[in-house]
Coordinates of C-alpha atoms in Angstrom, one line a residue:
M1 CA -2.8 59.9 9.2
K2 CA -1.6 63.0 7.4
K3 CA 1.7 63.3 5.5
K4 CA 2.9 66.8 6.2
G5 CA 6.3 68.3 6.6
I6 CA 4.9 70.9 9.0
V7 CA 3.4 69.5 12.2
K8 CA -0.2 70.4 12.7
K9 CA -0.7 68.1 15.7
A10 CA 1.4 67.0 18.6
V11 CA 4.3 65.0 17.3
C12 CA 6.1 62.3 19.4
V13 CA 9.1 60.4 18.4
L14 CA 11.0 58.3 20.9
L15 CA 14.6 57.4 22.0
V16 CA 15.8 54.3 23.8
V17 CA 17.8 56.0 26.5
I18 CA 18.9 57.2 26.9
M19 CA 19.4 59.4 26.4
V20 CA 20.7 58.5 24.8
M21 CA 18.3 58.4 25.9
G22 CA 20.8 60.2 24.5
T23 CA 22.6 56.8 24.4
L24 CA 21.0 57.8 24.3
A25 CA 23.7 59.9 22.8
A26 CA 23.9 62.1 25.9
C27 CA 26.0 65.2 25.8
G28 CA 26.9 64.5 29.4
G29 CA 30.6 63.7 28.7
S30 CA 31.6 67.1 29.8
S31 CA 28.5 68.4 31.4
G32 CA 25.9 67.4 34.0
G33 CA 24.4 68.5 37.3
G34 CA 22.8 67.5 40.5
S35 CA 19.4 67.1 41.9
K36 CA 17.2 69.1 44.3
D37 CA 18.2 68.9 47.9
T38 CA 15.3 67.6 50.0
Q39 CA 17.0 67.5 53.4
A40 CA 16.0 69.8 56.2
N41 CA 19.3 71.6 55.7
A42 CA 18.3 72.5 52.2
E43 CA 20.6 75.5 52.1
D44 CA 23.5 73.1 51.7
T45 CA 23.8 73.0 47.9
K46 CA 26.3 70.1 48.0
S47 CA 23.9 67.4 49.2
G48 CA 20.5 65.9 48.4
G49 CA 20.1 63.2 50.9
D50 CA 17.2 62.7 53.3
D51 CA 17.7 62.2 57.0
S52 CA 14.4 60.4 57.1
A53 CA 16.2 57.5 55.5
G54 CA 17.7 56.6 58.8
K55 CA 21.2 58.0 58.6
G56 CA 21.6 59.9 61.9
A57 CA 23.9 62.7 62.8
E58 CA 27.0 61.2 61.2
A59 CA 25.4 60.9 57.9
K60 CA 23.8 64.3 58.0
D61 CA 27.1 65.9 58.7
S62 CA 28.6 64.1 55.7
G63 CA 26.2 65.7 53.3
D64 CA 28.6 68.3 51.9
K65 CA 29.1 66.5 48.6
G66 CA 29.1 69.1 45.9
T67 CA 32.3 70.2 44.3
D68 CA 34.5 69.9 47.4
A69 CA 36.8 66.9 47.8
K70 CA 36.1 64.5 50.7
D71 CA 38.5 62.0 52.1
N72 CA 36.6 59.0 53.3
S73 CA 39.2 56.8 55.0
G74 CA 36.6 54.9 57.0
D75 CA 37.1 51.7 58.9
G76 CA 39.4 49.8 56.6
A77 CA 39.6 46.7 58.8
S78 CA 36.0 45.8 58.1
A79 CA 36.7 45.2 54.4
E80 CA 39.9 43.3 54.9
V81 CA 40.2 39.6 54.6
A82 CA 39.4 38.5 58.2
G83 CA 42.5 38.2 60.4
T84 CA 45.0 38.8 57.6
G85 CA 45.1 42.5 56.9
E86 CA 45.0 41.7 53.2
L87 CA 43.2 44.1 50.9
V88 CA 40.0 42.9 49.4
T89 CA 39.8 43.3 45.6
V90 CA 36.7 44.9 44.1
N91 CA 36.3 43.8 40.5
V92 CA 34.6 46.7 38.6
A93 CA 33.0 46.5 35.1
M94 CA 32.6 49.6 33.0
T95 CA 31.7 50.6 29.5
P96 CA 32.2 53.8 27.5
V97 CA 29.1 56.0 27.0
S98 CA 28.7 59.2 25.1
S99 CA 32.1 60.4 23.9
A100 CA 34.0 58.1 26.3
V101 CA 36.5 55.6 24.9
I102 CA 38.1 52.5 26.3
P103 CA 41.4 53.5 27.9
S104 CA 44.6 51.8 27.2
T105 CA 46.0 49.1 29.4
D106 CA 48.7 51.4 30.7
G107 CA 46.2 54.1 31.4
V108 CA 43.9 51.8 33.3
T109 CA 46.9 50.5 35.4
A110 CA 47.9 54.0 36.3
V111 CA 44.4 54.9 37.4
E112 CA 44.0 51.7 39.3
N113 CA 47.3 52.3 41.2
A114 CA 46.3 55.9 42.0
I115 CA 42.8 54.9 43.2
N116 CA 44.2 52.1 45.3
E117 CA 46.5 54.4 47.2
I118 CA 43.4 56.0 48.5
A119 CA 41.2 52.9 48.7
A120 CA 43.7 51.0 50.8
K121 CA 42.6 53.2 53.8
D122 CA 39.3 51.3 53.5
G123 CA 40.9 47.9 53.2
I124 CA 40.1 47.6 49.5
Q125 CA 41.7 47.8 46.1
V126 CA 40.0 48.0 42.7
K127 CA 40.5 46.1 39.5
L128 CA 39.0 48.0 36.6
S129 CA 37.7 46.2 33.4
F130 CA 36.4 48.1 30.5
Y131 CA 34.2 46.5 27.8
S132 CA 33.0 48.0 24.5
S133 CA 29.4 49.2 24.5
D134 CA 28.3 46.6 22.0
S135 CA 29.6 43.7 24.1
Y136 CA 29.1 45.0 27.6
S137 CA 25.7 43.4 28.2
Q138 CA 26.8 40.0 27.0
Q139 CA 30.1 40.2 29.0
V140 CA 28.6 41.0 32.3
S141 CA 25.8 38.4 31.8
L142 CA 28.4 35.7 31.1
M143 CA 30.4 36.8 34.1
M144 CA 27.4 36.5 36.4
A145 CA 26.3 33.3 34.9
G146 CA 29.7 31.8 35.2
G147 CA 30.3 33.0 38.7
E148 CA 33.3 35.1 37.7
D149 CA 34.7 37.8 39.9
L150 CA 32.4 40.8 39.5
D151 CA 31.6 43.1 42.4
A152 CA 30.5 46.5 41.1
M153 CA 29.1 47.4 37.7
M154 CA 27.9 50.3 35.7
C155 CA 24.2 50.1 35.0
T156 CA 23.4 51.7 31.6
P157 CA 20.6 51.7 29.0
S158 CA 22.0 48.5 27.6
V159 CA 22.5 46.8 31.0
H160 CA 19.4 48.3 32.5
Y161 CA 18.2 48.3 36.1
S162 CA 14.8 46.9 35.0
T163 CA 16.3 44.0 33.1
L164 CA 18.8 43.2 35.9
T165 CA 16.2 43.3 38.7
A166 CA 13.7 41.2 36.7
Q167 CA 16.4 38.5 36.5
N168 CA 17.4 39.0 40.1
Q169 CA 20.9 40.0 39.1
L170 CA 21.2 43.0 41.5
M171 CA 21.9 42.5 45.1
D172 CA 19.8 44.1 47.9
I173 CA 22.3 46.7 49.2
T174 CA 20.1 48.5 51.7
D175 CA 21.8 47.3 54.9
L176 CA 25.3 47.5 53.3
L177 CA 24.7 51.1 52.5
D178 CA 23.8 51.9 56.1
T179 CA 26.8 50.1 57.4
Y180 CA 29.6 50.8 54.8
A181 CA 28.4 53.9 53.0
P182 CA 26.3 56.2 55.3
E183 CA 27.7 59.3 53.5
L184 CA 26.6 58.0 50.1
K185 CA 23.2 57.1 51.6
A186 CA 22.8 60.6 52.8
L187 CA 23.9 62.1 49.5
I188 CA 21.1 60.8 47.3
R189 CA 17.6 62.3 47.7
Q190 CA 15.1 59.9 49.0
E191 CA 12.8 60.0 45.9
Y192 CA 15.7 58.6 43.9
W193 CA 16.3 55.8 46.4
D194 CA 12.6 55.0 46.2
A195 CA 12.8 54.8 42.4
T196 CA 15.7 52.2 42.5
S197 CA 14.1 50.1 45.2
I198 CA 11.8 47.0 45.2
D199 CA 9.6 46.6 48.2
G200 CA 11.6 49.2 50.0
R201 CA 14.9 47.5 49.4
I202 CA 17.6 49.3 47.4
R203 CA 19.0 47.6 44.3
M204 CA 21.0 50.3 42.6
V205 CA 22.7 53.6 43.3
T206 CA 21.6 56.1 40.7
T207 CA 24.2 58.5 39.4
W208 CA 24.2 61.8 41.3
D209 CA 24.2 64.0 38.3
D210 CA 22.2 66.5 36.3
K211 CA 18.9 64.8 35.7
V212 CA 17.3 67.8 34.2
T213 CA 18.1 66.6 30.7
G214 CA 16.6 68.5 27.8
V215 CA 15.9 67.5 24.2
W216 CA 18.5 69.3 22.0
L217 CA 18.8 69.9 18.3
C218 CA 22.5 70.0 17.4
M219 CA 23.6 71.6 14.0
R220 CA 26.9 72.3 12.4
K221 CA 27.8 75.9 13.0
D222 CA 29.9 76.3 9.8
I223 CA 27.0 75.2 7.6
L224 CA 24.6 77.6 9.4
E225 CA 27.1 80.5 8.9
K226 CA 27.6 79.5 5.2
Y227 CA 23.9 80.1 4.5
D228 CA 23.4 82.9 7.0
L229 CA 21.1 80.8 9.2
I230 CA 22.7 81.2 12.7
E231 CA 19.9 83.5 13.9
D232 CA 17.2 81.3 12.5
A233 CA 18.7 78.2 14.1
Q234 CA 19.0 79.9 17.5
N235 CA 15.4 80.9 17.4
I236 CA 13.8 77.7 16.2
Q237 CA 10.3 77.4 17.8
S238 CA 8.9 74.4 15.9
L239 CA 9.6 71.6 13.5
S240 CA 8.1 73.9 10.9
D241 CA 11.0 76.4 11.5
L242 CA 13.5 73.5 11.3
E243 CA 12.1 72.3 8.0
A244 CA 12.7 75.8 6.6
I245 CA 16.4 75.5 7.6
Y246 CA 16.6 72.0 6.1
E247 CA 15.2 73.2 2.9
K248 CA 17.9 75.9 2.5
V249 CA 20.8 73.7 3.6
S250 CA 19.8 70.6 1.6
A251 CA 19.6 72.9 -1.6
G252 CA 23.2 74.0 -1.1
E253 CA 24.5 70.7 0.2
P254 CA 22.8 68.0 -1.9
D255 CA 25.3 65.3 -0.9
M256 CA 24.7 65.8 2.9
A257 CA 21.9 64.3 4.9
M258 CA 20.1 66.8 7.1
V259 CA 19.6 64.5 10.1
T260 CA 20.4 61.0 11.5
C261 CA 20.3 59.0 14.7
G262 CA 22.5 56.5 16.5
P263 CA 21.6 52.8 17.1
S264 CA 19.7 53.7 20.3
S265 CA 18.3 57.1 19.5
N266 CA 15.8 58.7 17.1
I267 CA 15.6 61.1 14.3
T268 CA 13.8 63.6 16.5
T269 CA 13.4 64.2 20.2
T270 CA 13.4 61.7 23.1
K271 CA 11.3 59.5 25.2
E272 CA 8.9 61.3 27.5
V273 CA 8.4 64.3 25.1
S274 CA 5.9 64.8 22.3
F275 CA 6.3 67.8 20.0
G276 CA 3.4 70.1 19.8
E277 CA 2.6 72.5 16.9
T278 CA 5.3 74.7 18.6
F279 CA 7.8 73.4 21.1
A280 CA 6.2 75.5 23.8
E281 CA 3.1 73.3 23.3
N282 CA 5.0 70.0 23.8
K283 CA 3.3 67.2 25.7
V284 CA 5.1 65.0 28.1
Y285 CA 4.5 61.5 29.5
D286 CA 6.0 59.1 32.0
S287 CA 7.3 55.8 30.6
L288 CA 6.6 54.3 34.0
G289 CA 10.1 52.8 34.3
D290 CA 10.3 51.3 30.8
T291 CA 12.5 53.8 29.1
T292 CA 13.6 51.3 26.4
Y293 CA 10.3 50.0 24.9
C294 CA 7.6 52.2 26.5
M295 CA 5.1 49.3 26.8
G296 CA 2.5 51.4 28.6
I297 CA 2.9 55.1 29.4
A298 CA 0.9 57.7 31.3
W299 CA 0.5 61.2 29.9
E300 CA 1.3 64.0 32.3
G301 CA -1.8 64.7 34.5
S302 CA -3.4 61.4 33.6
K303 CA -3.7 58.2 35.7
E304 CA -4.5 56.1 32.7
V305 CA -1.9 53.7 31.2
T306 CA -2.1 53.7 27.4
N307 CA -0.4 52.3 24.3
L308 CA 2.0 55.1 23.1
Y309 CA 2.3 53.6 19.7
A310 CA -1.5 53.7 19.1
S311 CA -1.6 57.4 19.9
Q312 CA -2.2 60.1 17.4
E313 CA 1.1 61.8 18.5
F314 CA 3.1 58.8 17.5
A315 CA 1.2 58.4 14.2
D316 CA 1.9 62.1 13.3
A317 CA 5.5 61.8 14.3
V318 CA 6.3 58.8 12.0
D319 CA 4.4 60.5 9.2
V320 CA 6.6 63.6 9.5
V321 CA 9.9 61.6 9.6
H322 CA 8.8 59.5 6.6
D323 CA 8.2 62.7 4.7
W324 CA 11.7 63.8 5.6
Y325 CA 13.1 60.5 4.4
N326 CA 11.4 60.8 1.1
K327 CA 12.9 64.3 0.7
G328 CA 16.3 62.8 1.2
W329 CA 16.9 64.6 4.4
V330 CA 17.3 61.5 6.6
Y331 CA 20.6 59.6 6.4
K332 CA 19.8 56.6 4.1
D333 CA 21.0 53.9 6.5
A334 CA 19.6 55.5 9.7
A335 CA 17.6 52.4 10.6
T336 CA 20.6 50.2 10.7
V337 CA 23.5 52.4 11.8
S338 CA 25.8 51.0 14.5
E339 CA 27.5 54.2 15.6
D340 CA 26.3 57.4 17.4
S341 CA 25.0 60.4 15.4
Y342 CA 28.0 62.6 16.0
I343 CA 30.2 60.1 14.1
Y344 CA 28.3 60.9 10.9
V345 CA 28.4 64.7 11.6
K346 CA 32.2 64.4 12.2
A347 CA 32.6 62.6 8.9
G348 CA 30.8 65.4 7.1
S349 CA 27.9 63.1 6.1
V350 CA 25.2 64.7 8.2
F351 CA 24.2 68.3 9.2
S352 CA 22.3 67.7 12.5
Y353 CA 20.9 65.3 15.1
F354 CA 18.6 65.3 18.1
T355 CA 19.9 64.2 21.5
N356 CA 19.1 64.0 25.2
A357 CA 21.6 66.1 27.1
E358 CA 22.3 68.2 30.2
M359 CA 23.3 71.8 30.4
N360 CA 26.1 73.1 28.1
C361 CA 25.4 70.5 25.5
E362 CA 26.9 72.7 22.9
S363 CA 30.5 72.4 24.1
D364 CA 30.4 68.6 24.4
A365 CA 28.7 68.2 21.0
S366 CA 31.5 70.4 19.5
V367 CA 34.2 68.2 21.0
K368 CA 32.5 65.0 19.8
C369 CA 31.7 66.2 16.3
G370 CA 35.1 67.8 15.8
T371 CA 33.6 71.1 14.7
D372 CA 31.7 73.9 16.4
M373 CA 28.0 73.1 16.8
V374 CA 24.9 75.2 17.6
C375 CA 22.6 73.4 20.0
V376 CA 19.1 74.5 20.8
M377 CA 16.9 73.0 23.5
V378 CA 13.5 72.1 22.0
G379 CA 11.9 70.1 24.8
S380 CA 12.1 69.0 28.4
A381 CA 10.1 66.8 30.9
P382 CA 9.9 66.3 34.6
I383 CA 12.5 64.1 36.2
S384 CA 11.0 60.6 36.0
G385 CA 11.7 57.3 37.7
G386 CA 12.8 56.0 34.3
R387 CA 15.5 58.7 34.1
V388 CA 16.7 57.9 37.6
K389 CA 17.0 54.2 36.6
L390 CA 18.9 55.0 33.4
F391 CA 22.5 55.2 34.8
G392 CA 23.8 54.0 38.1
W393 CA 25.9 51.5 39.9
G394 CA 24.9 48.1 41.2
V395 CA 26.4 45.1 43.1
P396 CA 25.8 41.9 41.1
S397 CA 23.9 39.2 43.1
T398 CA 26.9 36.9 42.4
S399 CA 29.5 39.3 44.1
K400 CA 31.9 37.6 46.4
N401 CA 32.8 40.9 48.1
P402 CA 29.6 43.0 48.4
E403 CA 30.8 44.8 51.5
A404 CA 34.0 45.9 49.8
A405 CA 32.0 46.8 46.7
V406 CA 29.8 49.2 48.6
K407 CA 32.8 50.7 50.3
F408 CA 34.2 51.4 46.8
L409 CA 30.9 53.1 45.8
N410 CA 31.1 55.2 48.9
L411 CA 34.5 56.4 47.8
L412 CA 33.4 57.0 44.2
Y413 CA 30.5 59.2 45.2
T414 CA 32.1 61.1 48.1
N415 CA 35.9 61.3 47.3
A416 CA 36.7 63.9 44.7
E417 CA 40.1 62.5 43.9
V418 CA 38.7 59.0 43.2
A419 CA 35.9 60.4 41.1
N420 CA 38.2 62.5 39.0
L421 CA 40.7 59.7 38.5
L422 CA 38.0 57.4 37.2
N423 CA 36.5 60.0 34.9
Y424 CA 39.6 61.9 33.6
G425 CA 42.7 59.8 34.4
I426 CA 46.0 61.2 35.8
E427 CA 46.5 64.9 36.1
G428 CA 49.5 66.1 34.2
E429 CA 49.3 63.1 31.8
N430 CA 45.7 62.8 30.7
Y431 CA 44.6 66.3 31.6
V432 CA 45.9 69.6 32.9
D433 CA 44.5 72.6 34.7
K434 CA 43.8 75.3 32.1
G435 CA 44.0 78.1 34.7
D436 CA 40.5 79.3 34.2
G437 CA 38.6 76.9 36.3
T438 CA 38.5 74.2 33.7
I439 CA 40.7 71.3 32.6
G440 CA 41.6 69.9 29.2
F441 CA 44.1 67.8 27.3
P442 CA 47.8 68.6 27.6
E443 CA 49.5 70.1 24.6
G444 CA 49.8 67.5 21.8
V445 CA 47.3 65.1 23.5
D446 CA 43.8 64.4 22.2
T447 CA 41.3 61.5 22.3
S448 CA 43.4 59.6 19.6
N449 CA 46.6 59.4 21.7
T450 CA 45.7 59.8 25.3
S451 CA 46.1 56.7 27.5
Y452 CA 42.9 57.5 29.4
Y453 CA 39.8 59.4 28.4
F454 CA 36.6 58.1 29.9
N455 CA 35.0 61.5 30.5
A456 CA 31.4 60.4 31.1
A457 CA 30.5 62.7 33.9
F458 CA 26.8 61.8 34.0
A459 CA 27.6 58.0 34.4
V460 CA 30.6 57.8 36.7
G461 CA 29.0 58.5 40.1
N462 CA 28.9 61.9 41.7
Y463 CA 29.0 64.4 38.9
F464 CA 29.4 67.3 41.3
L465 CA 32.9 66.2 42.5
L466 CA 34.2 66.3 38.9
K467 CA 36.4 69.1 37.5
V468 CA 34.9 70.9 34.5
W469 CA 36.2 70.2 31.0
E470 CA 37.3 73.2 28.9
G471 CA 34.7 74.8 26.7
N472 CA 32.2 74.8 29.6
S473 CA 31.5 77.4 32.2
P474 CA 33.7 77.0 35.3
T475 CA 30.5 77.3 37.3
L476 CA 28.8 74.5 35.4
R477 CA 28.4 72.2 38.4
E478 CA 26.9 74.9 40.6
D479 CA 24.6 76.1 37.8
A480 CA 23.3 72.6 37.0
L481 CA 22.7 71.9 40.7
E482 CA 20.6 75.1 40.9
A483 CA 18.6 74.0 37.9
N484 CA 18.0 70.6 39.4
K485 CA 16.8 72.1 42.6
N486 CA 13.9 73.8 40.9
A487 CA 13.1 71.0 38.5
P488 CA 9.7 69.2 38.8
L489 CA 9.5 65.5 39.5
S490 CA 7.2 63.1 37.9
E491 CA 4.2 62.3 40.0
Y492 CA 5.0 58.6 39.5
M493 CA 8.7 58.9 40.5
G494 CA 8.6 56.0 42.9
F495 CA 6.5 53.6 40.8
A496 CA 8.2 50.3 40.0
F497 CA 6.5 47.9 37.6
D498 CA 6.7 44.2 38.6
N499 CA 6.5 42.4 35.2
T500 CA 6.3 38.9 36.8
N501 CA 2.8 38.3 35.6
V502 CA 3.4 39.4 32.0
K503 CA 7.0 38.3 31.3
N504 CA 5.9 36.2 28.2
E505 CA 3.9 39.0 26.8
I506 CA 6.8 41.5 27.3
T507 CA 9.1 39.1 25.5
A508 CA 6.8 38.8 22.6
A509 CA 6.0 42.5 22.4
T510 CA 9.7 43.3 22.5
A511 CA 10.3 41.1 19.5
V512 CA 7.6 43.0 17.6
Y513 CA 9.1 46.3 18.7
Q514 CA 12.5 45.3 17.4
E515 CA 11.0 44.3 14.1
Y516 CA 9.2 47.6 13.4
Y517 CA 10.3 50.4 15.6
R518 CA 13.6 51.5 13.9
G519 CA 12.1 51.5 10.5
L520 CA 9.2 53.7 11.6
I521 CA 11.1 56.3 13.6
T522 CA 13.8 56.8 11.0
G523 CA 11.2 57.2 8.2
V524 CA 12.5 54.2 6.2
S525 CA 9.2 52.4 6.6
D526 CA 6.0 53.7 5.2
P527 CA 3.8 54.2 8.2
Q528 CA 0.6 53.8 6.2
K529 CA 1.6 50.1 5.9
S530 CA 4.0 49.4 8.7
L531 CA 2.2 51.2 11.6
P532 CA -1.0 49.2 11.4
E533 CA 1.0 46.0 11.1
F534 CA 3.1 47.1 14.2
L535 CA 0.0 47.7 16.2
N536 CA -1.7 44.5 15.2
K537 CA 1.3 42.4 16.1
L538 CA 1.7 44.2 19.4
E539 CA -1.9 43.3 20.3
T540 CA -1.3 39.7 19.3
A541 CA 1.8 39.7 21.5
G542 CA -0.2 40.9 24.4
I543 CA 0.5 44.6 24.9
N544 CA -3.1 45.1 26.2
D545 CA -2.3 42.5 29.0
I546 CA 0.9 44.4 29.8
I547 CA -1.0 47.7 30.0
A548 CA -3.8 46.2 32.1
E549 CA -1.2 44.8 34.6
K550 CA 0.7 48.1 34.7
Q551 CA -2.6 49.9 35.2
A552 CA -3.5 47.7 38.2
Q553 CA -0.2 48.3 39.8
L554 CA -0.3 52.0 39.1
D555 CA -3.7 52.2 40.7
E556 CA -2.3 50.5 43.7
Y557 CA 0.6 52.8 43.8
I558 CA -1.6 55.9 43.6
A559 CA -3.9 54.6 46.3
S560 CA -0.9 54.0 48.7
K561 CA 0.3 57.6 48.4

């Protein structure tokens, strides 16, 4: 392996999510989009369903789901307690992602009341519970294990579809969608339903958002202006170009780190992208559903499952980042940080960070960092099944009211008023119309004193029904939808790995990953020593067995197409 600051070979450094994969530290809080319409009526830019999924005329006609509001009153009686007319409570679990914060009790109550005025038409009412991102996984696991009331839950990188389905914690909602949510069923494109299904049975509703996420480099604008580097930054073509900027900024700002990452992201780039000598020469791969640990991936155009961490791309990547760390460019505690990257930029400790994000990343990054940012896209990849599984909504297998839960999801994805309430709160109190096609905080209100600011458009449900936050183009939703229409899909979109035969190996390999990965991708660990140890322990844990099992299943999937 070569220690060079300038990349001479393809360089690959990975994120968790999700986006953060981009939390991943995604910039989706005020941006996002929608996916390519695959219905016969493809000219309808508000829908992406597939009539072949068995919806019929009613579902087809309900496909207008872009930025227009939709009142789904439905047949409320079917969700009421039999014979009583009493509303059925849907207990909903949520967690903040990106720049979202946990709302106040008063804010949650106000939003619940407003949603319930609409939901009552369907015979349901909601009870919203918000948990911190670091406790969400444990909380929902305890609730399911204890049989507590939980009917609908956000699926996130920390409470991931793959983990939930492996533990049989997500209910089969195929028939429930057909009965109680035909409009929602018609909205989502069939390829996405395939990606969140097991043996043809749907386990999760992916978010209907902008899945054309790019790899973005976000830099403080004031620092770039101070050293006359704006034009250089906007025209970055390679890590070599970036290093030249870091050289100049670090010389003038010796107490500031050049780059950092959050607890679930990397120093550079994201999963599924490997930097080339220039960004135009990047390589991409499909994580085959494992967006967290990438235990067996397939490079674009290849049918072979390989060990990403044994690739030359990964070796080159960790060499580069270790060189950056030795130069003092990497935040010294990057391997053990517990907060997202923008927190350190906002505090003045760090100049830049990489993130997975949708269109208009720049405005969202500026809001989160508390200062104007310059964001440059440095990579992208086809929409993969892993990305489709990253964020969504599921019905826990322990739900006592699954029919009511699916009715709620239908409202969330097809009723603009419900979607905006859950994402932004109460109009006039938590946000106001800015008169230019966007919304924003009322005068005197910000994230520190508002009663409700969730603002995680890419994770809430139907991103296209949401109003556009100030700082973004008023046509953001339409623009993102158009970009998604033309975006390529991974050839393995519908592949779902069944890990039953290698659960023990995955557990062991995951423990090894957690021991070595963060140190390597933040440059803290010396790859000359740590990478061989990492690879040897992965082999001992059984990564080759995992890869062989995944290869066999991928071969079967390819043969079935």
